[in-house]
Amino acid sequence: MLIKKLHDNFGVSIQNVTVNSLSSNDKKKIIDLFEEYSLVVIKKQIITEQEQINFTKMFGELETTKPGTLGTNSNLVILTNIDLNGNIVDTSHKQSKNDRANQQWHSDSSFKIKPAQASILSGKQVPSEGGNTEFVSMREVYKNLRKDIKEKVLNLEAIHHFAHSRSKIDIKMVSQIEFKKFPPVIQPMVKTNPKNKKRALYFGSHTAYIKDLPKKESEDLLNYLKKFSSQEKFIYSHKWEQNDLLIWDNRSILHRGTYYNPKEPRYLLRTTVQDNLSKAKYLNLDN
Ligand code: OGA
Ligand code: MN
């Protein structure tokens, strides 16, 4: 296994390994790298959907894809601008809007009562230019926060709501089914990794507001944190090569897609592990 660092304090890439034939030592090594570096890029993995699912199982229990997303009811999320007939969709199409929604900084499934732990994304078809996926280590962000803000966020919780992030793209984007299935949840603003106890700031595009703060104060703090977290120096921007396989830790990392020419095909496949140890709560107790 050839391991290279990708950014100052997070992210590694691995070469000379095939996820279909990992020894138990290799598996342990990859899980250790994931826990320590939050992002693991494995190059040149030509694998089937089922092989990606099998590999994902070593991180935990898989999410079932929600309604309103390509791949619904399976363990796969299909992120693409290609429709079922093989044509590239128009920018007014829901799949194109999904792409744009993913171009906001977020942590996968933070709107769910069981948010995502690992996300595993394979690049099946990637544009020649743009369409990078970008990452920020929220451990680094947390570490670098001003002392008073660091202390403040430690005791705060925030409301995450799927309808909130989608409303920024199109107010009518969320179906009734999605709206009912995903009521607002309360998440801690700082997550602590149960294994190594490292802390990470936790918020993103699904975060609607901070609990128990006046509206203006919540807005100001979220805007400040958003600006602070997305500083150039914190970002690792992944330029896709076909058959890259990326694994990231949603408990300690934010990610977003970036713009690409919507006439170029892009097809990524995601499997997602749910965080069964998460401490999320429903906002409305009747849910
Ligand atoms: C994801 C995601 C961004 C992208 O797979 O969860 O947000 O670059 N992807 O498509
Ligand atoms: Mn995502």
mmCIF file of N, CA, C and O and ligand atoms in Angstrom, residues 79 99 102-103 106 108 119 121 131-134 240 248 255-258 266 268 270, ligand 1:
data_model
loop_
_atom_site.group_PDB
_atom_site.id
_atom_site.type_symbol
_atom_site.label_atom_id
_atom_site.label_comp_id
_atom_site.label_asym_id
_atom_site.label_seq_id
_atom_site.Cartn_x
_atom_site.Cartn_y
_atom_site.Cartn_z
ATOM 1 N N LEU A 79 -25.538 9.736 -8.527
ATOM 2 C CA LEU A 79 -25.418 11.178 -8.747
ATOM 3 C C LEU A 79 -24.997 11.379 -10.189
ATOM 4 O O LEU A 79 -23.848 11.116 -10.543
ATOM 5 N N ASP A 99 -27.618 18.055 -8.246
ATOM 6 C CA ASP A 99 -26.206 18.402 -8.392
ATOM 7 C C ASP A 99 -25.930 19.757 -7.744
ATOM 8 O O ASP A 99 -24.974 19.916 -6.989
ATOM 9 N N ASN A 102 -25.989 19.723 -4.073
ATOM 10 C CA ASN A 102 -24.755 19.136 -3.525
ATOM 11 C C ASN A 102 -23.553 20.064 -3.660
ATOM 12 O O ASN A 102 -22.475 19.747 -3.168
ATOM 13 N N GLN A 103 -23.743 21.185 -4.337
ATOM 14 C CA GLN A 103 -22.643 22.152 -4.448
ATOM 15 C C GLN A 103 -22.624 23.118 -3.263
ATOM 16 O O GLN A 103 -21.827 24.044 -3.216
ATOM 17 N N HIS A 106 -21.834 20.517 2.828
ATOM 18 C CA HIS A 106 -22.743 19.719 3.654
ATOM 19 C C HIS A 106 -22.066 18.476 4.205
ATOM 20 O O HIS A 106 -20.970 18.105 3.797
ATOM 21 N N ASP A 108 -23.282 14.517 4.679
ATOM 22 C CA ASP A 108 -24.381 13.699 4.156
ATOM 23 C C ASP A 108 -25.357 13.270 5.249
ATOM 24 O O ASP A 108 -24.951 12.863 6.350
ATOM 25 N N SER A 119 -19.195 8.016 3.793
ATOM 26 C CA SER A 119 -19.737 8.011 2.436
ATOM 27 C C SER A 119 -18.648 7.477 1.528
ATOM 28 O O SER A 119 -17.479 7.838 1.680
ATOM 29 N N LEU A 121 -17.726 7.043 -2.486
ATOM 30 C CA LEU A 121 -18.167 7.575 -3.782
ATOM 31 C C LEU A 121 -17.203 7.136 -4.873
ATOM 32 O O LEU A 121 -15.990 7.337 -4.762
ATOM 33 N N GLY A 131 -16.298 19.974 -11.858
ATOM 34 C CA GLY A 131 -16.959 18.837 -11.224
ATOM 35 C C GLY A 131 -16.096 18.184 -10.160
ATOM 36 O O GLY A 131 -16.268 17.003 -9.842
ATOM 37 N N ASN A 132 -15.150 18.956 -9.605
ATOM 38 C CA ASN A 132 -14.356 18.436 -8.487
ATOM 39 C C ASN A 132 -15.270 18.208 -7.282
ATOM 40 O O ASN A 132 -16.338 18.816 -7.193
ATOM 41 N N THR A 133 -14.848 17.369 -6.370
ATOM 42 C CA THR A 133 -15.517 17.302 -5.069
ATOM 43 C C THR A 133 -14.522 17.865 -4.052
ATOM 44 O O THR A 133 -13.350 17.483 -4.066
ATOM 45 N N GLU A 134 -15.013 18.802 -3.229
ATOM 46 C CA GLU A 134 -14.113 19.507 -2.301
ATOM 47 C C GLU A 134 -14.424 19.134 -0.852
ATOM 48 O O GLU A 134 -15.572 18.843 -0.512
ATOM 49 N N TRP A 240 -11.352 14.641 -10.147
ATOM 50 C CA TRP A 240 -11.671 13.236 -10.379
ATOM 51 C C TRP A 240 -10.907 12.626 -11.550
ATOM 52 O O TRP A 240 -10.780 13.264 -12.601
ATOM 53 N N TRP A 248 -15.120 9.156 2.846
ATOM 54 C CA TRP A 248 -14.942 10.258 3.801
ATOM 55 C C TRP A 248 -15.826 10.077 5.020
ATOM 56 O O TRP A 248 -16.835 9.378 4.988
ATOM 57 N N HIS A 255 -18.246 18.495 2.661
ATOM 58 C CA HIS A 255 -17.887 18.364 1.254
ATOM 59 C C HIS A 255 -18.902 19.083 0.395
ATOM 60 O O HIS A 255 -19.999 19.426 0.842
ATOM 61 N N ARG A 256 -18.512 19.323 -0.847
ATOM 62 C CA ARG A 256 -19.428 19.891 -1.836
ATOM 63 C C ARG A 256 -18.931 19.534 -3.227
ATOM 64 O O ARG A 256 -17.735 19.314 -3.442
ATOM 65 N N GLY A 257 -19.857 19.473 -4.172
ATOM 66 C CA GLY A 257 -19.465 19.335 -5.572
ATOM 67 C C GLY A 257 -19.134 20.715 -6.103
ATOM 68 O O GLY A 257 -19.401 21.730 -5.459
ATOM 69 N N THR A 258 -18.517 20.770 -7.269
ATOM 70 C CA THR A 258 -18.282 22.079 -7.900
ATOM 71 C C THR A 258 -18.824 22.067 -9.324
ATOM 72 O O THR A 258 -19.077 21.001 -9.905
ATOM 73 N N ARG A 266 -21.628 13.188 -16.297
ATOM 74 C CA ARG A 266 -20.950 12.896 -15.023
ATOM 75 C C ARG A 266 -21.790 11.842 -14.315
ATOM 76 O O ARG A 266 -23.019 11.969 -14.228
ATOM 77 N N LEU A 268 -21.551 9.458 -10.813
ATOM 78 C CA LEU A 268 -20.886 9.009 -9.596
ATOM 79 C C LEU A 268 -21.850 8.110 -8.827
ATOM 80 O O LEU A 268 -23.068 8.306 -8.894
ATOM 81 N N ARG A 270 -22.721 6.423 -5.060
ATOM 82 C CA ARG A 270 -22.396 6.519 -3.630
ATOM 83 C C ARG A 270 -23.051 5.418 -2.815
ATOM 84 O O ARG A 270 -24.217 5.082 -3.045
HETATM 85 C C1 OGA B 1 -22.130 13.188 -2.460
HETATM 86 C C2 OGA B 1 -21.913 14.573 -2.940
HETATM 87 C C3 OGA B 1 -20.767 15.945 -4.540
HETATM 88 C C4 OGA B 1 -20.352 15.813 -5.955
HETATM 89 O O1 OGA B 1 -21.775 12.248 -3.187
HETATM 90 O O2 OGA B 1 -22.636 13.010 -1.355
HETATM 91 O O3 OGA B 1 -22.318 15.486 -2.282
HETATM 92 O O4 OGA B 1 -19.234 16.210 -6.278
HETATM 93 N N1 OGA B 1 -21.227 14.710 -4.071
HETATM 94 O O5 OGA B 1 -21.165 15.308 -6.749
#
